[in-house]
């Protein structure tokens, strides 16, 4: 289906924001200013945005992974709050207590990044159950890596979603690797076939093609929203960086690394498509790029300048009642 | 007051809360029972022990949800539903099964509030069967509340009688934090007076089930009943024993324990769990740190041995702390002179 | 493939032994002489025996379930030792410490019944890994119920077996129920399709037909033994009793209960087949039946007369060293 | 003697045992690393922290096995292989992940010997990363050995330095029971003298890392180093502090602890775990029961607070017990007068 100019601009802005967020973090991390570990989403932007452009902030939920920044931005979590969170500041969306792998924003329908591989799909069942029980029309979308695909929790969630006919889309991102191990080695058979084995529709799309993802997502989300139950989308994805920022990637060939960036850049593909079709022009896209860069400068500067959490924050928020 | 069983008390609590609050749902394996069966499934089995009996009939299968045997999916669905607006009761049939789904409990539900910077509320109640006494063997008989109680963010409830079971279950459902409600399988048929109306019992408020001045026993769940028996027996020997039922092992009502030990000077902790890092260890160490100066004798612990629960009923009986072992430990502690 | 007279007699004896073991236990349990819970295998004998007749005692392993008596007998565990174990006596195969749900006999290649649904398949991976590593030619077979099929551990084990090309046969017994919940409700899609989704061969057979199971098992076990990797067999199975001895089965219709016993009795089917084909005659089969009944009388009498464990047994066997 | 890191010491232990015994295999996520990758996978990544570096190259991918991210399958495969003749080392990358696979550890591997009537041997070593100190957040930083130590049938190893790490790892591999070997991530780069030749350290034998007569500190893993520092600092203030490194938290060397407390009369237990049902609770309660009469002061515990591990490094630093907190608790305990 044809997207409006506004929709195209929105999608591009989101994808570019994710890209620059990650690229900037990578630079800052190498400088040593970022605490903890970070897992970058660069290259996979089309998947998060292709899905989330169909989702509402209030009734639709996503569950995420350790590689969650892109999912968060696509679902509308505040970029500056995210940056501050990664910098472990009190102004972060989780007050600095969660960090990169635990960014959550329930008001935006974001159930949390998750540092446990396969942790989110069972939680996403719950958001779907709430939608079904309260008849909100909401849909729940867990993002799942090719490595996570093998975790028992994911199989359990797929079966449960089918049994209860829950409004869900299981969004698999197959970027070919789980840490340093290839999906071709560790993920037997096919994810699409796994979906079908549970009696769900399953489809595979190219994750570097925003339009393909967006179209598959539309169908799957509409189905879920209209009581048609869960389905699976598998997107081939291209991880530009290592597993974490700083990973030397000895397990990937130079050719692969080159090809991933040169042949499978979803942002380049998008630009080419929309400019060739004369839907948007280079200048307006460049303007977005510039704005996004400015936003990142601000986000990093504000995060670095923001105050640390207070020492007493260590003890708060464990329980609602009872300390 | 009506006399009902522990099982019925829990059932009543759930039914009353489900009537009161449409957000309360129940999910788990066979919590309705019979889904898809050839008999048509109208007759709900009501859980493997009958604790959810009648709920599916009254509230329908949209609110009393039979699930596949996938505990991670059940616990996660409960946690996710709690995070997004429902107030779920998720059943983990036997607590021993927690090994297949503990992540969803301890890394997910219990940590949301903290790691999301205080912005998440997870009003999830997990109900589960604990403990020995039915010859059910090593993988169906464990008292695992000590390690559950060690998890920040999780509350753990261990009722010892029907009255407490009802009030604590209603509190668990209304509580905004994740709660594990431990039903002791050897107590399901225990009878007691239980008011028909709805009431709650605060978490972290221990009960004094016997008053005494010579020695304090602290315990929880099934064991409280043996402690009471021992205290009654010892009263006949002119020993005045106070029994404190923690009711919840997280939060722990340390203050009531301290106050009692300040009075009696002697402490015995009785725990059905295996000894190492048990609730007995915890309570003992808290007293040894905070009311040391009041102590007139070593702090004794009576627990299960550091072994799995044997299947043979005759060995299981030796495994379980009982009235005789408790009374013997009390006598020894009372005989101790500094 | 055609079975020899000896093989037919062996298979029948094993199946009849399982049947009478279970039926006798059911009677004794109702009398109140048996401790704990028991889950009876009556009706499913053709599956355990159809598989295990192909397995060696020393190099081949099976992993079992809570409904494990039949698997144990089929794999050659001593019937009197099993009876004594269920009666919690010191003469039991586990000295009374395991009970019905934990009967194991590693010398017979029996990795244990398992009271955790989905507990055994990961363990069975290990037996297969040992066989592969030590090149014993051994095969490992976990038995899995239709309910257990959904447990995450089972999905994990299927994927791992494929990734490592382990010599395994995943033997699913679909008896239509997991406790009181029907497979048609709780087990989405199809088990055979799940096998194929992991890239394994999968086949479905009638579990009340010993010959069908035996033939499918031969193929799958040969494949595994010859380095061809894992596969799946799903057998439709017929549970004669309730989930446990004493279950009133309100969830099953009277017609179903009747049909299960009248139309799907694997022992009757077997008798009909071999007598019609004049491979065995009624008398020799009746003689086996009588012998088996005598064995059960002895087993129960000996179990009841056997000594309890000693009190000090409570504390032994926790560690090899360190008490 | 060569000076190597804790990481290298563990690596050396595994390599030496693999050379000695062909039954030893290693399995886990990325323990070789690079399987199936476009670079051909010849260069092994050697584990996410480099602890298994070089093993795949030396012993081949049949003995150093990369697995999918399915911890139940990994732990179960390890347990099943141990039960049938191998001597596997199964890696659980971060101990925090245990929630997805604990059943295979606590209900299966740990219980086999007992529930199978003594007829099973399960020589499984589980190696795993524990602890805080890397800003890795609430699901990658936990010190969970207390509840592991509560499981009958499981042994738990918590080395505090490179020398112990090597000797305890070799013992773990040779041990016929399931062992969880807890590598502290903040110790991986710690250097120390480690003999090149193979040696074992018995389980259940604590080490005295400082001798003293005024007060006993008992600790384990990373914390021992802070305790040593505190003891050294306090020596300058003329306090004589004894430090006992448990080395294994199951089995526990109670006797060495008791003997020390009989001498010093004062005890502090330092534990990185959260406080409730911690090793600190356990050791304290054992002393309060068994050497009560020797105590001249309340038994103090210094532990993490009852909270998840916060991600912010600045909060994490407050979370972790450190030398200053330990020294302060020692001073207070020494000042106490009955
Ligand atoms: C339960 C669990 N096991 C292992 C890990 C360590 N780990 C973190 S990310 C990762 C790889 C995940 O791969 P994939 O699902 O493909 O996601 P990707 O990193 O490619 O986005 C692993 C093994 C973890 N965090 N949790
Ligand atoms: C992890 C776990 N969850 C739940 C149970 C309780 N339980 C025991 S048997 C059973 C049903 C199993 O069904 P299925 O796998 O079909 O085997 P069947 O009983 O039909 O042989 C259940 C739910 C258990 N023992 N372990
Ligand atoms: Mg991946
Ligand atoms: Mg079944």
PDB file of N, CA and C in Angstrom, chain A residues 61 92-94 97-98 102 104 106 111-112 114 116 119 122-123 125-127 129-130 132-134 153 156-157 159-160 163-164 166 313-314 316-322, chain B residues 23 27 65-68 70-74 76-77 79-81 83-84 86 103-104 107-108 112-120 151-155 176-177 250-251:
ATOM      1  N   UNK A  61       1.827  -2.705  22.332  1.00  0.00           N
ATOM      2  CA  UNK A  61       3.059  -2.893  23.106  1.00  0.00           C
ATOM      3  C   UNK A  61       4.115  -3.617  22.293  1.00  0.00           C
ATOM      4  N   UNK A  92      17.707   9.922  33.076  1.00  0.00           N
ATOM      5  CA  UNK A  92      17.415   8.818  32.158  1.00  0.00           C
ATOM      6  C   UNK A  92      15.998   8.300  32.339  1.00  0.00           C
ATOM      7  N   UNK A  93      15.481   7.630  31.322  1.00  0.00           N
ATOM      8  CA  UNK A  93      14.092   7.147  31.408  1.00  0.00           C
ATOM      9  C   UNK A  93      13.886   6.180  32.572  1.00  0.00           C
ATOM     10  N   UNK A  94      14.929   5.538  33.032  1.00  0.00           N
ATOM     11  CA  UNK A  94      14.813   4.667  34.214  1.00  0.00           C
ATOM     12  C   UNK A  94      15.635   5.230  35.375  1.00  0.00           C
ATOM     13  N   UNK A  97      18.936   3.471  36.648  1.00  0.00           N
ATOM     14  CA  UNK A  97      19.016   2.158  37.293  1.00  0.00           C
ATOM     15  C   UNK A  97      18.938   0.997  36.313  1.00  0.00           C
ATOM     16  N   UNK A  98      18.471   1.277  35.096  1.00  0.00           N
ATOM     17  CA  UNK A  98      18.302   0.197  34.135  1.00  0.00           C
ATOM     18  C   UNK A  98      19.473   0.088  33.175  1.00  0.00           C
ATOM     19  N   UNK A 102      17.961  -2.174  29.687  1.00  0.00           N
ATOM     20  CA  UNK A 102      16.681  -2.226  30.422  1.00  0.00           C
ATOM     21  C   UNK A 102      15.833  -0.991  30.206  1.00  0.00           C
ATOM     22  N   UNK A 104      12.890   1.035  29.399  1.00  0.00           N
ATOM     23  CA  UNK A 104      11.466   0.714  29.295  1.00  0.00           C
ATOM     24  C   UNK A 104      10.681   2.000  29.400  1.00  0.00           C
ATOM     25  N   UNK A 106       6.566   2.336  29.799  1.00  0.00           N
ATOM     26  CA  UNK A 106       5.244   1.727  29.668  1.00  0.00           C
ATOM     27  C   UNK A 106       4.229   2.693  29.092  1.00  0.00           C
ATOM     28  N   UNK A 111       7.672  -2.378  26.652  1.00  0.00           N
ATOM     29  CA  UNK A 111       7.747  -3.257  27.830  1.00  0.00           C
ATOM     30  C   UNK A 111       9.159  -3.451  28.352  1.00  0.00           C
ATOM     31  N   UNK A 112      10.099  -2.858  27.664  1.00  0.00           N
ATOM     32  CA  UNK A 112      11.465  -2.966  28.163  1.00  0.00           C
ATOM     33  C   UNK A 112      12.389  -3.697  27.216  1.00  0.00           C
ATOM     34  N   UNK A 114      15.616  -6.096  27.170  1.00  0.00           N
ATOM     35  CA  UNK A 114      15.690  -7.234  28.076  1.00  0.00           C
ATOM     36  C   UNK A 114      17.052  -7.878  27.936  1.00  0.00           C
ATOM     37  N   UNK A 116      17.938 -10.644  29.101  1.00  0.00           N
ATOM     38  CA  UNK A 116      17.842 -12.103  29.062  1.00  0.00           C
ATOM     39  C   UNK A 116      17.346 -12.497  27.679  1.00  0.00           C
ATOM     40  N   UNK A 119      13.759 -13.339  26.896  1.00  0.00           N
ATOM     41  CA  UNK A 119      13.014 -12.881  28.077  1.00  0.00           C
ATOM     42  C   UNK A 119      11.693 -12.215  27.746  1.00  0.00           C
ATOM     43  N   UNK A 122       7.534 -14.102  26.491  1.00  0.00           N
ATOM     44  CA  UNK A 122       6.481 -14.423  27.474  1.00  0.00           C
ATOM     45  C   UNK A 122       5.798 -13.175  28.028  1.00  0.00           C
ATOM     46  N   UNK A 123       6.558 -12.117  28.240  1.00  0.00           N
ATOM     47  CA  UNK A 123       5.948 -10.880  28.741  1.00  0.00           C
ATOM     48  C   UNK A 123       4.988 -10.296  27.711  1.00  0.00           C
ATOM     49  N   UNK A 125       3.185 -11.880  25.716  1.00  0.00           N
ATOM     50  CA  UNK A 125       1.912 -12.612  25.827  1.00  0.00           C
ATOM     51  C   UNK A 125       0.973 -11.872  26.765  1.00  0.00           C
ATOM     52  N   UNK A 126       1.555 -11.380  27.854  1.00  0.00           N
ATOM     53  CA  UNK A 126       0.742 -10.711  28.871  1.00  0.00           C
ATOM     54  C   UNK A 126       0.112  -9.432  28.350  1.00  0.00           C
ATOM     55  N   UNK A 127       0.878  -8.666  27.595  1.00  0.00           N
ATOM     56  CA  UNK A 127       0.305  -7.435  27.027  1.00  0.00           C
ATOM     57  C   UNK A 127      -0.827  -7.800  26.064  1.00  0.00           C
ATOM     58  N   UNK A 129      -2.664 -10.474  26.275  1.00  0.00           N
ATOM     59  CA  UNK A 129      -3.797 -10.957  27.081  1.00  0.00           C
ATOM     60  C   UNK A 129      -4.585  -9.780  27.649  1.00  0.00           C
ATOM     61  N   UNK A 130      -3.873  -8.763  28.080  1.00  0.00           N
ATOM     62  CA  UNK A 130      -4.556  -7.560  28.567  1.00  0.00           C
ATOM     63  C   UNK A 130      -5.419  -6.967  27.454  1.00  0.00           C
ATOM     64  N   UNK A 132      -6.673  -8.449  24.884  1.00  0.00           N
ATOM     65  CA  UNK A 132      -7.795  -9.342  24.587  1.00  0.00           C
ATOM     66  C   UNK A 132      -8.862  -9.244  25.684  1.00  0.00           C
ATOM     67  N   UNK A 133      -8.403  -9.250  26.932  1.00  0.00           N
ATOM     68  CA  UNK A 133      -9.343  -9.250  28.062  1.00  0.00           C
ATOM     69  C   UNK A 133     -10.103  -7.934  28.133  1.00  0.00           C
ATOM     70  N   UNK A 134      -9.380  -6.825  27.966  1.00  0.00           N
ATOM     71  CA  UNK A 134     -10.018  -5.511  28.089  1.00  0.00           C
ATOM     72  C   UNK A 134     -10.556  -5.015  26.748  1.00  0.00           C
ATOM     73  N   UNK A 153      11.707 -20.343  25.824  1.00  0.00           N
ATOM     74  CA  UNK A 153      10.653 -19.367  26.115  1.00  0.00           C
ATOM     75  C   UNK A 153       9.944 -18.897  24.848  1.00  0.00           C
ATOM     76  N   UNK A 156       7.581 -21.584  23.691  1.00  0.00           N
ATOM     77  CA  UNK A 156       6.431 -21.587  24.601  1.00  0.00           C
ATOM     78  C   UNK A 156       5.474 -20.444  24.275  1.00  0.00           C
ATOM     79  N   UNK A 157       6.047 -19.283  24.028  1.00  0.00           N
ATOM     80  CA  UNK A 157       5.209 -18.113  23.754  1.00  0.00           C
ATOM     81  C   UNK A 157       4.451 -18.289  22.438  1.00  0.00           C
ATOM     82  N   UNK A 159       3.471 -21.099  21.065  1.00  0.00           N
ATOM     83  CA  UNK A 159       2.378 -22.049  21.278  1.00  0.00           C
ATOM     84  C   UNK A 159       1.239 -21.412  22.075  1.00  0.00           C
ATOM     85  N   UNK A 160       1.597 -20.705  23.130  1.00  0.00           N
ATOM     86  CA  UNK A 160       0.567 -20.074  23.972  1.00  0.00           C
ATOM     87  C   UNK A 160      -0.246 -19.065  23.166  1.00  0.00           C
ATOM     88  N   UNK A 163      -2.677 -20.981  21.114  1.00  0.00           N
ATOM     89  CA  UNK A 163      -3.727 -21.626  21.915  1.00  0.00           C
ATOM     90  C   UNK A 163      -4.768 -20.601  22.356  1.00  0.00           C
ATOM     91  N   UNK A 164      -4.299 -19.426  22.774  1.00  0.00           N
ATOM     92  CA  UNK A 164      -5.232 -18.413  23.280  1.00  0.00           C
ATOM     93  C   UNK A 164      -5.644 -17.419  22.191  1.00  0.00           C
ATOM     94  N   UNK A 166      -4.041 -15.024  20.668  1.00  0.00           N
ATOM     95  CA  UNK A 166      -3.709 -13.677  21.153  1.00  0.00           C
ATOM     96  C   UNK A 166      -3.326 -12.744  20.003  1.00  0.00           C
ATOM     97  N   UNK A 313      18.895   6.798  45.948  1.00  0.00           N
ATOM     98  CA  UNK A 313      18.153   6.089  44.891  1.00  0.00           C
ATOM     99  C   UNK A 313      18.480   4.596  44.878  1.00  0.00           C
ATOM    100  N   UNK A 314      19.605   4.262  45.429  1.00  0.00           N
ATOM    101  CA  UNK A 314      19.965   2.844  45.515  1.00  0.00           C
ATOM    102  C   UNK A 314      18.847   2.026  46.157  1.00  0.00           C
ATOM    103  N   UNK A 316      15.496   2.920  46.712  1.00  0.00           N
ATOM    104  CA  UNK A 316      14.080   3.160  46.395  1.00  0.00           C
ATOM    105  C   UNK A 316      13.590   2.277  45.245  1.00  0.00           C
ATOM    106  N   UNK A 317      12.280   2.199  45.116  1.00  0.00           N
ATOM    107  CA  UNK A 317      11.634   1.516  43.978  1.00  0.00           C
ATOM    108  C   UNK A 317      11.802   0.005  43.975  1.00  0.00           C
ATOM    109  N   UNK A 318      12.124  -0.582  45.120  1.00  0.00           N
ATOM    110  CA  UNK A 318      12.164  -2.039  45.153  1.00  0.00           C
ATOM    111  C   UNK A 318      10.741  -2.569  45.281  1.00  0.00           C
ATOM    112  N   UNK A 319       9.994  -1.941  46.169  1.00  0.00           N
ATOM    113  CA  UNK A 319       8.591  -2.315  46.351  1.00  0.00           C
ATOM    114  C   UNK A 319       7.739  -1.060  46.287  1.00  0.00           C
ATOM    115  N   UNK A 320       6.447  -1.254  46.066  1.00  0.00           N
ATOM    116  CA  UNK A 320       5.507  -0.150  46.162  1.00  0.00           C
ATOM    117  C   UNK A 320       5.261   0.200  47.619  1.00  0.00           C
ATOM    118  N   UNK A 321       5.129  -0.832  48.419  1.00  0.00           N
ATOM    119  CA  UNK A 321       5.019  -0.646  49.854  1.00  0.00           C
ATOM    120  C   UNK A 321       6.192  -1.416  50.438  1.00  0.00           C
ATOM    121  N   UNK A 322       6.470  -1.316  51.662  1.00  0.00           N
ATOM    122  CA  UNK A 322       7.521  -2.088  52.381  1.00  0.00           C
ATOM    123  C   UNK A 322       8.897  -1.769  51.815  1.00  0.00           C
TER     124      UNK A 322
ATOM    125  N   UNK B  23     -10.548  -6.934  36.853  1.00  0.00           N
ATOM    126  CA  UNK B  23      -9.190  -7.058  36.319  1.00  0.00           C
ATOM    127  C   UNK B  23      -8.487  -8.318  36.807  1.00  0.00           C
ATOM    128  N   UNK B  27      -4.745 -17.863  35.716  1.00  0.00           N
ATOM    129  CA  UNK B  27      -4.213 -18.635  34.588  1.00  0.00           C
ATOM    130  C   UNK B  27      -3.283 -19.728  35.085  1.00  0.00           C
ATOM    131  N   UNK B  65      -8.168 -19.227  32.899  1.00  0.00           N
ATOM    132  CA  UNK B  65      -7.586 -19.634  31.621  1.00  0.00           C
ATOM    133  C   UNK B  65      -6.699 -20.862  31.774  1.00  0.00           C
ATOM    134  N   UNK B  66      -7.145 -21.954  31.151  1.00  0.00           N
ATOM    135  CA  UNK B  66      -6.281 -23.137  31.072  1.00  0.00           C
ATOM    136  C   UNK B  66      -5.138 -22.854  30.103  1.00  0.00           C
ATOM    137  N   UNK B  67      -3.952 -23.274  30.478  1.00  0.00           N
ATOM    138  CA  UNK B  67      -2.785 -23.016  29.628  1.00  0.00           C
ATOM    139  C   UNK B  67      -2.086 -24.321  29.277  1.00  0.00           C
ATOM    140  N   UNK B  68      -1.252 -24.287  28.266  1.00  0.00           N
ATOM    141  CA  UNK B  68      -0.336 -25.414  28.029  1.00  0.00           C
ATOM    142  C   UNK B  68       0.660 -25.542  29.205  1.00  0.00           C
ATOM    143  N   UNK B  70       3.662 -24.836  30.090  1.00  0.00           N
ATOM    144  CA  UNK B  70       4.790 -24.003  29.689  1.00  0.00           C
ATOM    145  C   UNK B  70       4.896 -22.908  30.736  1.00  0.00           C
ATOM    146  N   UNK B  71       5.576 -23.237  31.822  1.00  0.00           N
ATOM    147  CA  UNK B  71       5.567 -22.346  32.977  1.00  0.00           C
ATOM    148  C   UNK B  71       6.221 -21.000  32.707  1.00  0.00           C
ATOM    149  N   UNK B  72       7.247 -20.950  31.849  1.00  0.00           N
ATOM    150  CA  UNK B  72       7.835 -19.637  31.540  1.00  0.00           C
ATOM    151  C   UNK B  72       6.807 -18.759  30.856  1.00  0.00           C
ATOM    152  N   UNK B  73       6.045 -19.352  29.957  1.00  0.00           N
ATOM    153  CA  UNK B  73       5.012 -18.585  29.256  1.00  0.00           C
ATOM    154  C   UNK B  73       3.903 -18.172  30.224  1.00  0.00           C
ATOM    155  N   UNK B  74       3.597 -19.016  31.182  1.00  0.00           N
ATOM    156  CA  UNK B  74       2.539 -18.674  32.146  1.00  0.00           C
ATOM    157  C   UNK B  74       2.993 -17.524  33.048  1.00  0.00           C
ATOM    158  N   UNK B  76       5.464 -15.443  32.552  1.00  0.00           N
ATOM    159  CA  UNK B  76       5.706 -14.249  31.759  1.00  0.00           C
ATOM    160  C   UNK B  76       4.399 -13.578  31.356  1.00  0.00           C
ATOM    161  N   UNK B  77       3.419 -14.391  30.985  1.00  0.00           N
ATOM    162  CA  UNK B  77       2.123 -13.825  30.604  1.00  0.00           C
ATOM    163  C   UNK B  77       1.513 -13.116  31.805  1.00  0.00           C
ATOM    164  N   UNK B  79       3.190 -11.771  34.325  1.00  0.00           N
ATOM    165  CA  UNK B  79       3.966 -10.561  34.591  1.00  0.00           C
ATOM    166  C   UNK B  79       3.644  -9.472  33.577  1.00  0.00           C
ATOM    167  N   UNK B  80       3.565  -9.867  32.309  1.00  0.00           N
ATOM    168  CA  UNK B  80       3.275  -8.889  31.258  1.00  0.00           C
ATOM    169  C   UNK B  80       1.868  -8.329  31.377  1.00  0.00           C
ATOM    170  N   UNK B  81       0.928  -9.180  31.770  1.00  0.00           N
ATOM    171  CA  UNK B  81      -0.449  -8.708  31.944  1.00  0.00           C
ATOM    172  C   UNK B  81      -0.515  -7.757  33.146  1.00  0.00           C
ATOM    173  N   UNK B  83       1.826  -5.849  34.172  1.00  0.00           N
ATOM    174  CA  UNK B  83       2.525  -4.622  33.769  1.00  0.00           C
ATOM    175  C   UNK B  83       1.639  -3.727  32.915  1.00  0.00           C
ATOM    176  N   UNK B  84       0.627  -4.308  32.308  1.00  0.00           N
ATOM    177  CA  UNK B  84      -0.185  -3.562  31.339  1.00  0.00           C
ATOM    178  C   UNK B  84      -1.630  -3.388  31.787  1.00  0.00           C
ATOM    179  N   UNK B  86      -3.793  -5.677  33.988  1.00  0.00           N
ATOM    180  CA  UNK B  86      -4.592  -6.681  34.694  1.00  0.00           C
ATOM    181  C   UNK B  86      -4.003  -6.933  36.075  1.00  0.00           C
ATOM    182  N   UNK B 103      13.369 -17.384  35.707  1.00  0.00           N
ATOM    183  CA  UNK B 103      13.788 -16.120  35.115  1.00  0.00           C
ATOM    184  C   UNK B 103      12.644 -15.124  35.046  1.00  0.00           C
ATOM    185  N   UNK B 104      11.486 -15.571  34.606  1.00  0.00           N
ATOM    186  CA  UNK B 104      10.354 -14.652  34.461  1.00  0.00           C
ATOM    187  C   UNK B 104       9.936 -14.083  35.812  1.00  0.00           C
ATOM    188  N   UNK B 107      14.169 -12.366  37.466  1.00  0.00           N
ATOM    189  CA  UNK B 107      14.837 -11.334  36.663  1.00  0.00           C
ATOM    190  C   UNK B 107      13.846 -10.374  36.029  1.00  0.00           C
ATOM    191  N   UNK B 108      12.629 -10.842  35.818  1.00  0.00           N
ATOM    192  CA  UNK B 108      11.645  -9.988  35.150  1.00  0.00           C
ATOM    193  C   UNK B 108      10.721  -9.371  36.214  1.00  0.00           C
ATOM    194  N   UNK B 112      11.212  -5.335  37.671  1.00  0.00           N
ATOM    195  CA  UNK B 112      10.678  -4.264  36.825  1.00  0.00           C
ATOM    196  C   UNK B 112      10.679  -2.913  37.530  1.00  0.00           C
ATOM    197  N   UNK B 113      10.099  -2.907  38.704  1.00  0.00           N
ATOM    198  CA  UNK B 113       9.911  -1.620  39.343  1.00  0.00           C
ATOM    199  C   UNK B 113      11.248  -0.897  39.529  1.00  0.00           C
ATOM    200  N   UNK B 114      12.217  -1.629  40.004  1.00  0.00           N
ATOM    201  CA  UNK B 114      13.519  -1.028  40.273  1.00  0.00           C
ATOM    202  C   UNK B 114      14.232  -0.639  38.983  1.00  0.00           C
ATOM    203  N   UNK B 115      14.335  -1.593  38.084  1.00  0.00           N
ATOM    204  CA  UNK B 115      15.170  -1.302  36.906  1.00  0.00           C
ATOM    205  C   UNK B 115      14.495  -0.370  35.925  1.00  0.00           C
ATOM    206  N   UNK B 116      13.187  -0.203  36.042  1.00  0.00           N
ATOM    207  CA  UNK B 116      12.511   0.789  35.204  1.00  0.00           C
ATOM    208  C   UNK B 116      12.358   2.116  35.957  1.00  0.00           C
ATOM    209  N   UNK B 117      13.162   2.283  36.985  1.00  0.00           N
ATOM    210  CA  UNK B 117      13.199   3.568  37.669  1.00  0.00           C
ATOM    211  C   UNK B 117      11.930   3.908  38.417  1.00  0.00           C
ATOM    212  N   UNK B 118      11.226   2.899  38.910  1.00  0.00           N
ATOM    213  CA  UNK B 118      10.038   3.152  39.726  1.00  0.00           C
ATOM    214  C   UNK B 118       8.792   3.372  38.908  1.00  0.00           C
ATOM    215  N   UNK B 119       8.906   3.221  37.581  1.00  0.00           N
ATOM    216  CA  UNK B 119       7.756   3.576  36.744  1.00  0.00           C
ATOM    217  C   UNK B 119       6.854   2.398  36.402  1.00  0.00           C
ATOM    218  N   UNK B 120       7.194   1.212  36.887  1.00  0.00           N
ATOM    219  CA  UNK B 120       6.362   0.050  36.559  1.00  0.00           C
ATOM    220  C   UNK B 120       5.696  -0.499  37.807  1.00  0.00           C
ATOM    221  N   UNK B 151      15.019 -12.797  47.066  1.00  0.00           N
ATOM    222  CA  UNK B 151      14.952 -11.997  45.843  1.00  0.00           C
ATOM    223  C   UNK B 151      14.342 -10.616  46.117  1.00  0.00           C
ATOM    224  N   UNK B 152      15.128  -9.556  45.975  1.00  0.00           N
ATOM    225  CA  UNK B 152      14.570  -8.214  46.145  1.00  0.00           C
ATOM    226  C   UNK B 152      13.463  -7.972  45.119  1.00  0.00           C
ATOM    227  N   UNK B 153      12.365  -7.433  45.573  1.00  0.00           N
ATOM    228  CA  UNK B 153      11.264  -7.141  44.650  1.00  0.00           C
ATOM    229  C   UNK B 153      10.149  -8.160  44.694  1.00  0.00           C
ATOM    230  N   UNK B 154      10.405  -9.282  45.307  1.00  0.00           N
ATOM    231  CA  UNK B 154       9.410 -10.344  45.390  1.00  0.00           C
ATOM    232  C   UNK B 154       8.916 -10.423  46.830  1.00  0.00           C
ATOM    233  N   UNK B 155       7.625 -10.592  47.012  1.00  0.00           N
ATOM    234  CA  UNK B 155       7.084 -10.842  48.347  1.00  0.00           C
ATOM    235  C   UNK B 155       6.673 -12.306  48.440  1.00  0.00           C
ATOM    236  N   UNK B 176       0.416  -4.317  45.037  1.00  0.00           N
ATOM    237  CA  UNK B 176       0.930  -3.857  43.743  1.00  0.00           C
ATOM    238  C   UNK B 176       2.299  -4.416  43.388  1.00  0.00           C
ATOM    239  N   UNK B 177       2.832  -5.310  44.205  1.00  0.00           N
ATOM    240  CA  UNK B 177       4.112  -5.943  43.879  1.00  0.00           C
ATOM    241  C   UNK B 177       3.895  -7.417  43.558  1.00  0.00           C
ATOM    242  N   UNK B 250       8.802 -12.718  53.216  1.00  0.00           N
ATOM    243  CA  UNK B 250       9.274 -11.463  52.637  1.00  0.00           C
ATOM    244  C   UNK B 250       8.044 -10.617  52.377  1.00  0.00           C
ATOM    245  N   UNK B 251       7.887  -9.486  53.043  1.00  0.00           N
ATOM    246  CA  UNK B 251       8.770  -8.925  54.068  1.00  0.00           C
ATOM    247  C   UNK B 251       8.744  -9.732  55.369  1.00  0.00           C
TER     248      UNK B 251
END
